[in-house]
Structure formats: structure tokens, C-alpha cells
Short mmCIF file of C-alpha atoms and ligand atoms in Angstrom, two decimals:
data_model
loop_
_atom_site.label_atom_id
_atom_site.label_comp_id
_atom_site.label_asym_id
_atom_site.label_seq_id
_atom_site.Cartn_x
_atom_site.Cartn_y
_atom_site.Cartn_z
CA UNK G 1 -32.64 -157.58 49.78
CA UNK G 2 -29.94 -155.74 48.14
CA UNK G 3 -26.08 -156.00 47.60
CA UNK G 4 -24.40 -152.31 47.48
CA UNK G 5 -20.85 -152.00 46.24
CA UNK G 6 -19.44 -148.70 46.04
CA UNK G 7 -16.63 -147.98 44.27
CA UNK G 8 -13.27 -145.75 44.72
CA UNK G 9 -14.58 -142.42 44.61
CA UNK G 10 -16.92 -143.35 47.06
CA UNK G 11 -14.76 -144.50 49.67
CA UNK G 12 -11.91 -141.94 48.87
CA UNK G 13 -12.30 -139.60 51.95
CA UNK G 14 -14.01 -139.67 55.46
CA UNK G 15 -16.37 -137.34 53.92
CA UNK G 16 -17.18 -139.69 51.41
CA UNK G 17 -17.42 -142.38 53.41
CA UNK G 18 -20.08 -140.52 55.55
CA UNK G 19 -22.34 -140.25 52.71
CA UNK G 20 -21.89 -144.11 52.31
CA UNK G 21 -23.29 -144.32 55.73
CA UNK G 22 -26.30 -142.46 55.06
CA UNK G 23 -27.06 -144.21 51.96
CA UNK G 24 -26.76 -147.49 54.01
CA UNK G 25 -28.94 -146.53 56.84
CA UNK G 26 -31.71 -144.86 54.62
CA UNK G 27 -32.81 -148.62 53.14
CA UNK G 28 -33.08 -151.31 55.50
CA UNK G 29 -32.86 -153.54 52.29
CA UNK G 30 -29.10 -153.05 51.72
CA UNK G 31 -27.71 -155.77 53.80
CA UNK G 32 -24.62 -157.11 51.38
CA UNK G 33 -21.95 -154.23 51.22
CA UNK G 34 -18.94 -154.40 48.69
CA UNK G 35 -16.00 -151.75 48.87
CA UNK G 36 -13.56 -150.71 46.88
CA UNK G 37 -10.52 -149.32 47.98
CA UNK G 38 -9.95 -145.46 48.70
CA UNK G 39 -9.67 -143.93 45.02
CA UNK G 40 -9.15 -140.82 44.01
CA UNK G 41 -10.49 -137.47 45.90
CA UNK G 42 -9.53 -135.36 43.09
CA UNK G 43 -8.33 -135.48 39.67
CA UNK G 44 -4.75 -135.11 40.12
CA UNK G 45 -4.81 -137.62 43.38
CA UNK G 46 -3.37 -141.25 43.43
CA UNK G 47 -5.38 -144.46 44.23
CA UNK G 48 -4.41 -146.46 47.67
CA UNK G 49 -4.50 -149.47 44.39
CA UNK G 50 -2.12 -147.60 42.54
CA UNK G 51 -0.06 -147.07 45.29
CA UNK G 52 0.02 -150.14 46.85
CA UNK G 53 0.96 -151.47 43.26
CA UNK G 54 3.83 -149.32 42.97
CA UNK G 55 5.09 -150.13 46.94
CA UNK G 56 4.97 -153.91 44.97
CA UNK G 57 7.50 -152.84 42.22
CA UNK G 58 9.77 -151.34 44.46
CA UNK G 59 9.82 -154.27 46.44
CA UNK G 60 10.62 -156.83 43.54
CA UNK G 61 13.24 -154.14 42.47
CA UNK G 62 14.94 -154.34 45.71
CA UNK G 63 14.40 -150.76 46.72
CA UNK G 64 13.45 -149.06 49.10
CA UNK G 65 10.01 -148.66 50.60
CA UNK G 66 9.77 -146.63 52.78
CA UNK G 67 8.28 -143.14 51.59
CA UNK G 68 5.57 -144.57 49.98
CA UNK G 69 4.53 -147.14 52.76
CA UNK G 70 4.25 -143.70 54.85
CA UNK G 71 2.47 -142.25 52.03
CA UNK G 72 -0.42 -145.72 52.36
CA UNK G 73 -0.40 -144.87 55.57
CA UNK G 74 -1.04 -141.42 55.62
CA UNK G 75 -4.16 -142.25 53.62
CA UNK G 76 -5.42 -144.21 55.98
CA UNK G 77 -4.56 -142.33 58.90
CA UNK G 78 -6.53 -139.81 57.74
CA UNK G 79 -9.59 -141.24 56.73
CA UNK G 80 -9.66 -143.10 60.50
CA UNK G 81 -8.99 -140.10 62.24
CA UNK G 82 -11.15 -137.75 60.55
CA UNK G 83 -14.09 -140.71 61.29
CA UNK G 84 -13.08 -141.12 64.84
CA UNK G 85 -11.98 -144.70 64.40
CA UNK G 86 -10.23 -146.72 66.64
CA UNK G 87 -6.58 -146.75 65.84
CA UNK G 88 -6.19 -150.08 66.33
CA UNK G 89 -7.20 -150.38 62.63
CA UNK G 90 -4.84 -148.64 61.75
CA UNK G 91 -2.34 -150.59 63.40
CA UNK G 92 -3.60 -153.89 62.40
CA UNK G 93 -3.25 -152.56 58.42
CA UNK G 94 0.40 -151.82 59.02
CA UNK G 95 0.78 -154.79 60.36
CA UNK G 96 -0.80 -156.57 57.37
CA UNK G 97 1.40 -154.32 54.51
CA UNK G 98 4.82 -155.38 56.93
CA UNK G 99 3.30 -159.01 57.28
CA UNK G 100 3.32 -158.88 53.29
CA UNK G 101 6.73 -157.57 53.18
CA UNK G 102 8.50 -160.10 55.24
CA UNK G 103 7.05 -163.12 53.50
CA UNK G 104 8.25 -165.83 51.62
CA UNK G 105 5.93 -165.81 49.22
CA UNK G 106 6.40 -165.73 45.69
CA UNK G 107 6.89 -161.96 44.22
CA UNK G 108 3.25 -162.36 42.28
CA UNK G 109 2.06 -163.56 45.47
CA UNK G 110 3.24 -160.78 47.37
CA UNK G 111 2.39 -157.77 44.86
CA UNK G 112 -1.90 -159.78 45.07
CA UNK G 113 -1.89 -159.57 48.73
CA UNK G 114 -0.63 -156.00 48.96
CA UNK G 115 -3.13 -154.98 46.31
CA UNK G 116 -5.67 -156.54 48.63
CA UNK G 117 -5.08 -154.38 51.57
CA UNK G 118 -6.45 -151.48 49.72
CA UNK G 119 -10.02 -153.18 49.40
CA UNK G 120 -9.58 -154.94 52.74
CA UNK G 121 -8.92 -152.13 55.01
CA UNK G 122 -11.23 -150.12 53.59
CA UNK G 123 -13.79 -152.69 54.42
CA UNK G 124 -12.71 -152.41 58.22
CA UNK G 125 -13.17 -148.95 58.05
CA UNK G 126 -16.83 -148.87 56.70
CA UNK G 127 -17.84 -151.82 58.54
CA UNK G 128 -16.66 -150.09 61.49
CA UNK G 129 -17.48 -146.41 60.85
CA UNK G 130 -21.31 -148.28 60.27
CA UNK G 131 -21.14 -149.20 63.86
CA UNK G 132 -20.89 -145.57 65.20
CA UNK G 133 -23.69 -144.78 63.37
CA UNK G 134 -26.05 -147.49 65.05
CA UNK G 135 -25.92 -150.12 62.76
CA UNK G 136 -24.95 -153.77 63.06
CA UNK G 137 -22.06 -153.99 60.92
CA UNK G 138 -19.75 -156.93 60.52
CA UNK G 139 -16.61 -157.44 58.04
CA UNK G 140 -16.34 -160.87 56.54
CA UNK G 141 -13.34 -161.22 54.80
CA UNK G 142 -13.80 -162.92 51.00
CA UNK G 143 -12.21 -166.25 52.49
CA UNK G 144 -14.85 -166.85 54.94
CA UNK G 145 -18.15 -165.38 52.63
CA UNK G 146 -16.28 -167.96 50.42
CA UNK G 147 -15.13 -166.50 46.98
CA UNK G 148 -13.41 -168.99 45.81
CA UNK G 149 -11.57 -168.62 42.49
CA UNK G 150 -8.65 -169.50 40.00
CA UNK G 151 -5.43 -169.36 40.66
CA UNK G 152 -4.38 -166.31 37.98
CA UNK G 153 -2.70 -163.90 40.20
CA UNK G 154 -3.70 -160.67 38.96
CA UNK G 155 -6.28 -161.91 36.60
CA UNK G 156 -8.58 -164.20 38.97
CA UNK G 157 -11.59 -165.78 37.67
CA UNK G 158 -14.64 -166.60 40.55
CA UNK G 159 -15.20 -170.16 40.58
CA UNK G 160 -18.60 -171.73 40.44
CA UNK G 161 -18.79 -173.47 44.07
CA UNK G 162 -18.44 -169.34 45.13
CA UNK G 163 -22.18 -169.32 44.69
CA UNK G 164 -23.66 -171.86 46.96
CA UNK G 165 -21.65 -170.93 49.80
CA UNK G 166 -21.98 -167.11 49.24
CA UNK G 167 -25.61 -168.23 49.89
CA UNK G 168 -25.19 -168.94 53.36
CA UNK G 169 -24.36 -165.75 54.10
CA UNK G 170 -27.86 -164.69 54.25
CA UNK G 171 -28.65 -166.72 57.41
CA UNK G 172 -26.23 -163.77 58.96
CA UNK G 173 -27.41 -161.01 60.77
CA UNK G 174 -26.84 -157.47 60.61
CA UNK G 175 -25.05 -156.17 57.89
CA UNK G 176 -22.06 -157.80 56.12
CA UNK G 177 -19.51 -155.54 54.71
CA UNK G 178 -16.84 -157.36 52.08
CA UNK G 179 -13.83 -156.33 50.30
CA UNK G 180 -13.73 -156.03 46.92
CA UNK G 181 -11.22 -156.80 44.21
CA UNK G 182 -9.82 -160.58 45.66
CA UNK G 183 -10.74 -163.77 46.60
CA UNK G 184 -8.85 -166.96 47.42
CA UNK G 185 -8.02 -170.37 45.88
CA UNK G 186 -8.74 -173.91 46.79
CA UNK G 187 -5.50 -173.91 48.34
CA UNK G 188 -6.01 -170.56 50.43
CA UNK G 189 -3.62 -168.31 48.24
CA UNK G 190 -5.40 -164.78 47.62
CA UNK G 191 -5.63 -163.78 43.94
CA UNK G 192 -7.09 -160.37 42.98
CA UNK G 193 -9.61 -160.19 40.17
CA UNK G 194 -8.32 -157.67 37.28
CA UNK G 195 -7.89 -153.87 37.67
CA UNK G 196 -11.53 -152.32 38.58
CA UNK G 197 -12.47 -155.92 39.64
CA UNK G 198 -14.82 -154.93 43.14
CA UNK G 199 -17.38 -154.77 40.78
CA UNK G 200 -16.97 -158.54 39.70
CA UNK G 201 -17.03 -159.08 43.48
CA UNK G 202 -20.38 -157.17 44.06
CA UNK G 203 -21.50 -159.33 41.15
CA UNK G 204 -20.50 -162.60 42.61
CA UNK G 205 -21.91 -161.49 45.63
CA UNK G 206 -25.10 -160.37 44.43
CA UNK G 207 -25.88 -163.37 42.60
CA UNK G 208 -24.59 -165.62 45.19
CA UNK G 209 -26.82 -164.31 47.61
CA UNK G 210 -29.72 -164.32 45.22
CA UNK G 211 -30.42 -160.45 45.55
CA UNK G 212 -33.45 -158.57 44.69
CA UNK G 213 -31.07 -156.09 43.37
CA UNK G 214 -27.50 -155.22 42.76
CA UNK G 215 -26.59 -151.28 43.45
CA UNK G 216 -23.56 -150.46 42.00
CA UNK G 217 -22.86 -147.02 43.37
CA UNK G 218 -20.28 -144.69 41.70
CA UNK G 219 -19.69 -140.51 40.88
CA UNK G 220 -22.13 -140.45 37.98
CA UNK G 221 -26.38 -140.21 37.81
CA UNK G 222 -26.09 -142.66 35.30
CA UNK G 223 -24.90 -144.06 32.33
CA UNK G 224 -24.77 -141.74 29.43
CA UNK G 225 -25.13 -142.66 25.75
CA UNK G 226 -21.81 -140.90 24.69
CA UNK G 227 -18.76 -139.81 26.66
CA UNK G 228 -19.20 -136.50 28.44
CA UNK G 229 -15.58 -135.34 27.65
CA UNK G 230 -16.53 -136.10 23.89
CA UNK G 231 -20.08 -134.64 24.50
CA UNK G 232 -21.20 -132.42 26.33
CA UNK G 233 -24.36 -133.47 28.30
CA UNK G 234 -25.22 -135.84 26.41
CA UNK G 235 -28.48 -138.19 27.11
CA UNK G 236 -29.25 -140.39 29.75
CA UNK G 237 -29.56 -143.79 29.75
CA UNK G 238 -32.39 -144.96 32.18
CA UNK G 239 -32.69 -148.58 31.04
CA UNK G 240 -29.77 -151.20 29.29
CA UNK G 241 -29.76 -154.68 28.76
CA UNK G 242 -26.87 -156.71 29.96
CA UNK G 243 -25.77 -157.23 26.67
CA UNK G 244 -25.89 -153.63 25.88
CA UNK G 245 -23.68 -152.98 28.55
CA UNK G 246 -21.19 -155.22 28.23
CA UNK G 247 -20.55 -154.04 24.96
CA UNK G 248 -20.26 -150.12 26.33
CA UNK G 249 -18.44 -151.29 28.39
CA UNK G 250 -15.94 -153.24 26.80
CA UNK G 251 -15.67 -150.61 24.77
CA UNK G 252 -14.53 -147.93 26.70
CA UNK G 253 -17.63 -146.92 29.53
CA UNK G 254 -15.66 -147.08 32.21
CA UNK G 255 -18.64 -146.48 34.98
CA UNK G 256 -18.29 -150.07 35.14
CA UNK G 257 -15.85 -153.40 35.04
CA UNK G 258 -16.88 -155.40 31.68
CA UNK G 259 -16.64 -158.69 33.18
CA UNK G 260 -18.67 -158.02 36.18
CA UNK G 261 -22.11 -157.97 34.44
CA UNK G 262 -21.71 -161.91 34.13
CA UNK G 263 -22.59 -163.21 37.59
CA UNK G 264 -25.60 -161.21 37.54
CA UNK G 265 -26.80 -161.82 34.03
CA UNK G 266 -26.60 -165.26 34.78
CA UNK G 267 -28.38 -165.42 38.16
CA UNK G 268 -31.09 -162.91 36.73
CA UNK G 269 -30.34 -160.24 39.18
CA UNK G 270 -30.99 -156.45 38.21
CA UNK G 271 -28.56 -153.78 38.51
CA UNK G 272 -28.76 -150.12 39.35
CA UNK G 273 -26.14 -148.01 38.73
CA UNK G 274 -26.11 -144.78 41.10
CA UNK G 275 -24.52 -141.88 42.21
CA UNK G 276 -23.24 -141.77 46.05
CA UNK G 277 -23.11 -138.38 45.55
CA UNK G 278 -26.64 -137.29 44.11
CA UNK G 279 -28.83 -140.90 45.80
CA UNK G 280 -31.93 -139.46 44.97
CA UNK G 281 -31.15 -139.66 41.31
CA UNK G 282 -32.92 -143.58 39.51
CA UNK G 283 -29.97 -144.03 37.91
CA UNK G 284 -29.50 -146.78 34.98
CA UNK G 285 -30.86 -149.89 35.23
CA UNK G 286 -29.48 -152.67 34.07
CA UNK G 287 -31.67 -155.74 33.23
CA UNK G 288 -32.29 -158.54 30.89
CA UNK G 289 -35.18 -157.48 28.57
CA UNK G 290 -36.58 -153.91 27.84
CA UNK G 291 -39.70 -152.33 26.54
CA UNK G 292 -39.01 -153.25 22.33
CA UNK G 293 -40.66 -149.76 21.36
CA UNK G 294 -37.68 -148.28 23.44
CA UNK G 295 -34.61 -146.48 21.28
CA UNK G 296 -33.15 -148.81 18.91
CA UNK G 297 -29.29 -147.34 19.38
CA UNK G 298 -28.54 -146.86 23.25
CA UNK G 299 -24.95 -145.39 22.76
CA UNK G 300 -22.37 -144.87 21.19
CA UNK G 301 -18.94 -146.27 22.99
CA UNK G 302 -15.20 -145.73 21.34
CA UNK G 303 -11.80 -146.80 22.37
CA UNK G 304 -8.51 -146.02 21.37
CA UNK G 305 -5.48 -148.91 21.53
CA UNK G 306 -6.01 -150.75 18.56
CA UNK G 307 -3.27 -152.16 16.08
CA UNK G 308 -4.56 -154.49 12.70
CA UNK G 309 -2.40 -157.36 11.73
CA UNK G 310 -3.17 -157.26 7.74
CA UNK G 311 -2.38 -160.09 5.89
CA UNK G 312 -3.54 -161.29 2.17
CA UNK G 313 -3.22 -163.74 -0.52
CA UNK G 314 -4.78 -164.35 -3.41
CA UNK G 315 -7.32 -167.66 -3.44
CA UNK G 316 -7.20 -166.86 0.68
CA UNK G 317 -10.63 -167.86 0.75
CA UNK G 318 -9.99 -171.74 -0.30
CA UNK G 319 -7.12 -172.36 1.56
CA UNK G 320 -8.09 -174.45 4.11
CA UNK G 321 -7.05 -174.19 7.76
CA UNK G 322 -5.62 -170.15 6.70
CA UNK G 323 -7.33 -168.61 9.72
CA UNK G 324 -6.71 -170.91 12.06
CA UNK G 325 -3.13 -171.25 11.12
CA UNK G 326 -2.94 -167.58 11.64
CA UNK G 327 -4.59 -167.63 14.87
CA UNK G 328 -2.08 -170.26 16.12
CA UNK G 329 0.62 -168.01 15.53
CA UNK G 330 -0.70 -165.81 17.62
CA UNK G 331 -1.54 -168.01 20.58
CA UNK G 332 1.55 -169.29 20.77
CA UNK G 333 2.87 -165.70 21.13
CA UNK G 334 0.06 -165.25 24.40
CA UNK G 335 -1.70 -162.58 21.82
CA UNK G 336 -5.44 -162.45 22.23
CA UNK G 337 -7.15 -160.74 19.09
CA UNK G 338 -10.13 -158.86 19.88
CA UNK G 339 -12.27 -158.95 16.17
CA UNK G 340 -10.90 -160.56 12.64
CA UNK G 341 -12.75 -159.37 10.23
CA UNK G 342 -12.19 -160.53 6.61
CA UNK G 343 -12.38 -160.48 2.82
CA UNK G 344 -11.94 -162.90 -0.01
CA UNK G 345 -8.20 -162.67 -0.07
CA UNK G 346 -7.75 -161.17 3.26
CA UNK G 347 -7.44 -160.85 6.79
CA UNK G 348 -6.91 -158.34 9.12
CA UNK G 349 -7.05 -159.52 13.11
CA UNK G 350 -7.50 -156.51 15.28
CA UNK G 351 -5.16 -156.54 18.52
CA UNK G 352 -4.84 -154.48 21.77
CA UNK G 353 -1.79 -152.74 21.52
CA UNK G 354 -1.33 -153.92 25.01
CA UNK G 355 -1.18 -157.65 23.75
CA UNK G 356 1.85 -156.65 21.54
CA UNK G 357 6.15 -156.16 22.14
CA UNK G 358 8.46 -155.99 19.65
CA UNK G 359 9.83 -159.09 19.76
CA UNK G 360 6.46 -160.89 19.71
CA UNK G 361 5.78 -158.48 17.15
CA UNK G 362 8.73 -159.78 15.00
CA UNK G 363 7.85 -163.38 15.51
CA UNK G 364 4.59 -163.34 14.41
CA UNK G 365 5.42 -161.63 11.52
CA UNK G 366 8.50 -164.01 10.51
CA UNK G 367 6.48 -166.92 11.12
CA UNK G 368 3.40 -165.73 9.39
CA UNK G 369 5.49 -164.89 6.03
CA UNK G 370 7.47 -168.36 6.46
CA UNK G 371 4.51 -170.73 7.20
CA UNK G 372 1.77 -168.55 5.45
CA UNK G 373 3.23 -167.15 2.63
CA UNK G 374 1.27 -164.35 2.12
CA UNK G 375 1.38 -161.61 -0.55
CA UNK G 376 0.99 -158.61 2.23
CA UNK G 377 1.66 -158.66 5.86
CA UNK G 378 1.67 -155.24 7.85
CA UNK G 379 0.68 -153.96 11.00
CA UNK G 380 -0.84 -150.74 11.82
CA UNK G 381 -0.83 -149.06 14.80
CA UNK G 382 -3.24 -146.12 15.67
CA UNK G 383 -6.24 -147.27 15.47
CA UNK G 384 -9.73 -146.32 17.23
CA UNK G 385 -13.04 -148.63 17.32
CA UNK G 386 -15.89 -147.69 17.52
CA UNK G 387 -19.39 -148.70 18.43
CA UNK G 388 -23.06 -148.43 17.37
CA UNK G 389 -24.69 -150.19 20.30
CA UNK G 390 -28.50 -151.12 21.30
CA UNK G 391 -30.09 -154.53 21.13
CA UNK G 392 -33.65 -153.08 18.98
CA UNK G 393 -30.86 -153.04 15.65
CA UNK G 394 -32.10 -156.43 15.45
CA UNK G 395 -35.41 -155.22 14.30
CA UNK G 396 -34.18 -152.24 12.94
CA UNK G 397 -33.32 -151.00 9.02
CA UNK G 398 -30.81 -148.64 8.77
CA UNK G 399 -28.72 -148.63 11.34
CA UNK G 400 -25.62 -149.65 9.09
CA UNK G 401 -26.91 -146.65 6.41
CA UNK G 402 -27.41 -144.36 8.98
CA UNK G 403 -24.02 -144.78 10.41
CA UNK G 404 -21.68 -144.65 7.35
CA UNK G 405 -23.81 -141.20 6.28
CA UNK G 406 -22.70 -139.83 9.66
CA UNK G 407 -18.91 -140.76 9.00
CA UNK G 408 -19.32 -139.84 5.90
CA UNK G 409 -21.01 -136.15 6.63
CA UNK G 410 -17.41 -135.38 8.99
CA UNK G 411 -15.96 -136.86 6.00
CA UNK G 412 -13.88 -139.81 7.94
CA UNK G 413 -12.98 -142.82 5.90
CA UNK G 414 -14.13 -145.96 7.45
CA UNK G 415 -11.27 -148.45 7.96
CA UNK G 416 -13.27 -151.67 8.73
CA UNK G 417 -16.81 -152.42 9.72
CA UNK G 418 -17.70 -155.67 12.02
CA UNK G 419 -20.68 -157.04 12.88
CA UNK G 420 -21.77 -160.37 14.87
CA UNK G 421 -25.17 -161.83 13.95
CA UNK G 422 -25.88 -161.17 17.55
CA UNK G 423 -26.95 -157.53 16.10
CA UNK G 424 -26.06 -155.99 19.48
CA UNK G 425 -24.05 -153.37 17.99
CA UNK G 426 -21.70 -152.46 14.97
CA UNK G 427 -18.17 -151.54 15.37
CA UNK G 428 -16.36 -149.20 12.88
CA UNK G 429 -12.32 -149.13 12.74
CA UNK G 430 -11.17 -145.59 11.80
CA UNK G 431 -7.71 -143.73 12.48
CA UNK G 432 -7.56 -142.48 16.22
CA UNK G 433 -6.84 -138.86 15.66
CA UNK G 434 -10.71 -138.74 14.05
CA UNK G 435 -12.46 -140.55 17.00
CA UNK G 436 -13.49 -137.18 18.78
CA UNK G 437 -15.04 -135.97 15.37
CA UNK G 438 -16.88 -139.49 14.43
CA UNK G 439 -18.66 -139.57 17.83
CA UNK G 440 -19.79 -136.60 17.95
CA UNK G 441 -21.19 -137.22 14.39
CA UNK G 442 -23.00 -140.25 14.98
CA UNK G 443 -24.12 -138.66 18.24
CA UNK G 444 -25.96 -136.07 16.36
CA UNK G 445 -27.40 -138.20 13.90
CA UNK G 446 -28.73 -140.67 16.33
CA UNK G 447 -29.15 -138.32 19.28
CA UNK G 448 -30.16 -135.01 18.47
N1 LIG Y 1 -9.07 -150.99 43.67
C1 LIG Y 1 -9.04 -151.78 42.50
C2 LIG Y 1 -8.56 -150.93 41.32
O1 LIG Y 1 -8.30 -149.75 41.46
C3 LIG Y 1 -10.34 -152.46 42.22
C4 LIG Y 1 -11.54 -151.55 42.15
O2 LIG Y 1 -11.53 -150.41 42.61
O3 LIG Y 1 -12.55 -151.99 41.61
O4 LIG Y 1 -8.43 -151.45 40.26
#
């Protein structure tokens, strides 16, 4: 038995949606369906999530809503007319999005459950547009398949009692179709999961269920081992460990949510990552051990964003309680650090640029020079990470070698180099406005 999520791109159109249909009805196996909501249908288009976020802004700024609740609705109206729907569905969803608006609730409240509607209409629609087609289709809402989960509005986290109720679901017949992207609290409040987070739902789901296999279907054959816009057609990845692709994926893969894999990993369920658009094509696999004689490097991931807190002092090294002191500064500015690599007399902590203002940008470095007393304290914007990543580096010599000769062959000065003892890949800090060059240098030498 299978869970199938399909994301955005899949669900953008009615023509789309069609081709979800036929993928559905061509394995009597996929019995768990996951949506996401309506995403783009080409480049320049806007997601129903994006614009149901922005109908939230404009309603905690007090303005007015109404051109872009005609614009939701458009969407929908489209999609359910070009499928021959009932319009009753459409109906009932602008009944939900003017149900949302004349609440009480809270404003974070408010702006989750109008995110929601994106993933729960479309989850009407499929589960309907299945029925035309002959098959027994049924939409459960994530309250009653019961995802329960934290109350972080915006940032959700699935709670373990999800998974033994999520269970019961299989004594259901016919086919169960379930929004993505949300579930609920204890209390019944609906929190949605971070951005791109129907893929932690088909996760939940998929180990909840105890599937044979998780599908995760989306507009690429599979995974590659280097950005396309950075390569072109670069190599196929037909098999990844979970570890390997959390680590792509963290690191800027975007084919899939970096906190989904979890669930799944966990519960020992395989994934599949494939291509509503070309079915027939395996895919990448995504499972907990592979073949050992298989490539020792998988890919090669970067992402731009970074800033580097630097700070040093001489005799650094046997101060005791320097890091942590440092850290605490930065927690009690809400700043999570992503790496901290450092030297005898130094530190640098490495920072999504998203984690920083200016003000908490000023604080940390007042109270670092007051309470640490450092010799140098900067911070440096532009920077770009990258990535060596594939669990055989454990076994392998060279990797490290190999690596610095291809930075050094584009001649690009490495900023920092960090590596866990997990050996699941090696990240290299360099200036941004070289990434394109690096990658494409370490692709070749690992690669070609
Ligand atoms: N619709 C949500 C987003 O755009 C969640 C998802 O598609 O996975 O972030």
C-alpha cells in the first residue's frame, strides 16, 4: 500500500490535476493521497499559498481585500469548472475564506487557517474530480485522520500520538484524499507546518499508516546531483539515503521539504520521488542503506544566505564556558546558528541571514564585546555554503583533497571548511558571487 502526495505543480491546473487522476487509477496500491495546494502553472504565476498569505497581511493591515479574494477565487473557479465540478465546492471554499475573515480569532490564528484553505480545497477538488473518474474517493480532513501537532502557528511540529491514530485509517475503504501543509492541536486550533510542509504531511501519513512506500510526486524525473540552472544536465540520482537527502536538502534541493524525511526515516518507510508529468520515469529512491560499492559523493548542494559572526581572543581555547557564553547571547536574541566552526583563538558561528535584524544585530554584538571581551568581533554578510555530500566518504580517502584541488583549480579561496564525524558530507564557506563557479568545479571533478 502506498501514500502519494503530490505537490503544487501538480495540482496547479485542471489539466494537471487530470494527470493526477490517471496516475491514481493506474496502481490500485495508492490508497493514501496528500495534496498540496494549486502552485504555480508557469514561471511567472503566483501560488493559491502565496496568495492566500498575502489576503492575510492585508487583513492584519486593515485593508482591503477584496481584489485578491476574487483573484483566490478565480483560481479555483477555474480549476472546478474546467473539471466539471460541482459548484457547490466552490461555494463552500468561499464560505470557508469569509468564515476566516469574520472571526475572532487571534491574527496568527487567522493568517494559519487561511493558509489552510489552499491545501484543503484542493483536497475537495481531487477527492472529488477522483469520483468522476470511477473511483471511491473520500476527503478526510487532517482533524479527523488525526494529525495532531504543536501549537507553533506557522511552524507546527506533528506530535507523536499522530501515528497510532493515523493507523486507523487503514480500516477505511476506498481511497482517502488529505490536505497537506496543517494539522490541529490538542485543543482543536489548526497550525500549518512550515512553508513547503505537505511533504511533512505525506510523511506523517506514510509512516502513520505503515506504508509499503511513500511517492512523493513533483515536476522533476528525479533528483539530480547538482542544480540544473548551475549545470546543465547534470546526473541522475537513482538511489539516496535519508541522510543524504536531508543534507541536499537542507542545503538548497528544493525537490523536497528537509524536515519531511523524518517520519519516514524513522518508521522505515521508502520513498520515491517522481515526476507527475513523465510517471513512467523510476525516479529517486530514497531509503535507509545502499549498495557500499555505489558512488562515494552523491551531490553536490549550495546555498546562498549565510552571514559569520567572527569573534577571537587569544588563550580562547582555555577559557572555559567561551562557547557557550556566546551561544547564550544568541539565544536570548531567538538566533539559531546553523554550523560554528572553530580555531584555537577563534570562533566564527555561521547564521541565516534570515535569523538576523539590525537591532538584534547590535545587541549581540554589544553584549558579546561587554561580557566576552574579545580581541575581534565582525560579521560578514555574503556568504555561500557549500556541500560535498554522500554517505561512502566514510570509507573513502580523498574526498577533503579532492575537493580543495577543485576550488583551488577555479582558483576560489576557501573561507571555512566543516565537517561532523557523521562523514555524511563536507561543507565549504566561500564568498557568494563564486558559488556558480565552485559547483561547477567540483561537479567536474567528481562528475565528469
Ligand atoms: N502550499 C504550501 C506552500 O506553498 C505547502 C506545500 O505546498 O507544501 O508552502
Amino acid at each position: 500500500m502506498k501514500v502519494v502526495k503530490f505537490g503544487g505543480s501538480s495540482v496547479a491546473s485542471d489539466e494537471q490535476i487530470k494527470k493526477v487522476g490517471s496516475i491514481i487509477a493506474d496502481d490500485s496500491e495508492r490508497k493514501f493521497v496528500v495534496v498540496s495546494a494549486p502552485g504555480k502553472r508557469f514561471d511567472d504565476d503566483v501560488k493559491i499559498t502565496d496568495l492566500l498569505i498575502e489576503l492575510s497581511e492585508l487583513v492584519l493591515q486593515n485593508k482591503s481585500v477584496e481584489k485578491i479574494f476574487s483573484d483566490i477565487m478565480e483560481r479555483f473557479a477555474d480549476i472546478i469548472n474546467k473539471l466539471e465540478l460541482s459548484n457547490s465546492i466552490l461555494i463552500g471554499i468561499k464560505q470557508s475564506i469569509q468564515n476566516t475573515l469574520d472571526s475572532e480569532s487571534s491574527d496568527q490564528m487567522k493568517a494559519d487557517r487561511l493558509k489552510s484553505i489552499g491545501e484543503d480545497s484542493c483536497a475537495k477538488i481531487v477527492s472529488e474530480y477522483l469520483k468522476t473518474i470511477g473511483l471511491n474517493a473520500h476527503y478526510v480532513s487532517p482533524k479527523e485522520a488525526g494529525i495532531i501537532v504543536s501549537d507553533e502557528p506557522g511552524n507546527a511540529q506533528v506530535l507523536p500520538e499522530s501515528f497510532g491514530k493515523l493507523y486507523e485509517l487503514r480500516k477505511r475503504d476506498g481511497i482517502i484524499v488529505i490536505p497537506g501543509f496543517f494539522g490541529f492541536t490538542n485543543n482543536g486550533r489548526l497550525m500549518t507546518f512550515p512553508r513547503g510542509g505537505s511533504d511533512i504531511t505525506g510523511s506523517i501519513v506514510a509512516a502513520g499508516v505503515q506504508a509499503d512506500l511513500y511517492e512523493n510526486f513533483t515536476d522533476v524525473d528525479s533528483v539530480y546531483a547538482v542544480n540544473p540552472k548551475i549545470v546543465s544536465n547534470p546526473e541522475k540520482i537513482t538511489t539516496l539515503t535519508y541522510k543524504e537527502m536531508r543534507e541536499l536538502s537542507y542545503s538548497g534541493f528544493g525537490v523536497f521539504h528537509d524536515e519531511a524525511l523524518m517520519p519516514a526515516f524513522q518508521a522505515e518507510i521508502p520513498v520515491c520521488i517522481k515526476n507527475t508529468n513523465n510517471p513512467a520515469s523510476p525516479g529517486t529512491m530514497i531509503v535507509s542503506e545502499k549498495d557500499p560499492r555505489s558512488r562515494c559523493v552523491v551531490g553536490i548542494a549550495s546555498d546562498t544566505g549565510f552571514s559569520n559572526l567572527y569573534v577571537s581572543k587569544y588563550l580562547m581555547n582555555r577559557e572555559i564556558g567561551f562557547g557557550r557564553k556566546l551561544l547564550q547571547i544568541l539565544e536570548d536574541e531567538s538566533i539559531s546558528f546553523e554550523h560554528a566552526p572553530s580555531g584555537i583563538d577563534n570562533m566564527s558561528v555561521i547564521i541565516r541571514d534570515s535569523q538576523l535584524t539590525a537591532e538584534k544585530e547590535i545587541n549581540v554584538i554589544n553584549r558579546i564585546k561587554q561580557e566576552l571581551n574579545p580581541e575581534t568581533i565582525s560579521i560578514d554578510y555574503g556568504f555561500a555554503m557549500i556541500m560535498v555530500v554522500g554517505e561512502g566518504m566514510m570509507s573513502a580517502v580523498g574526498i577533503a583533497e579532492k575537493s580543495a584541488a577543485a576550488f583551488a583549480e577555479a582558483n576560489i579561496n576557501i573561507e571555512m571548511i566543516n565537517q561532523g564525524s557523521s562523514e555524511v558530507s563536507v561543507m565549504f564557506g566561500i564568498r557568494k558571487d563564486k558559488l556558480e563557479l565552485a559547483v561547477k568545479s567540483l561537479y567536474h571533478k567528481f562528475f565528469e
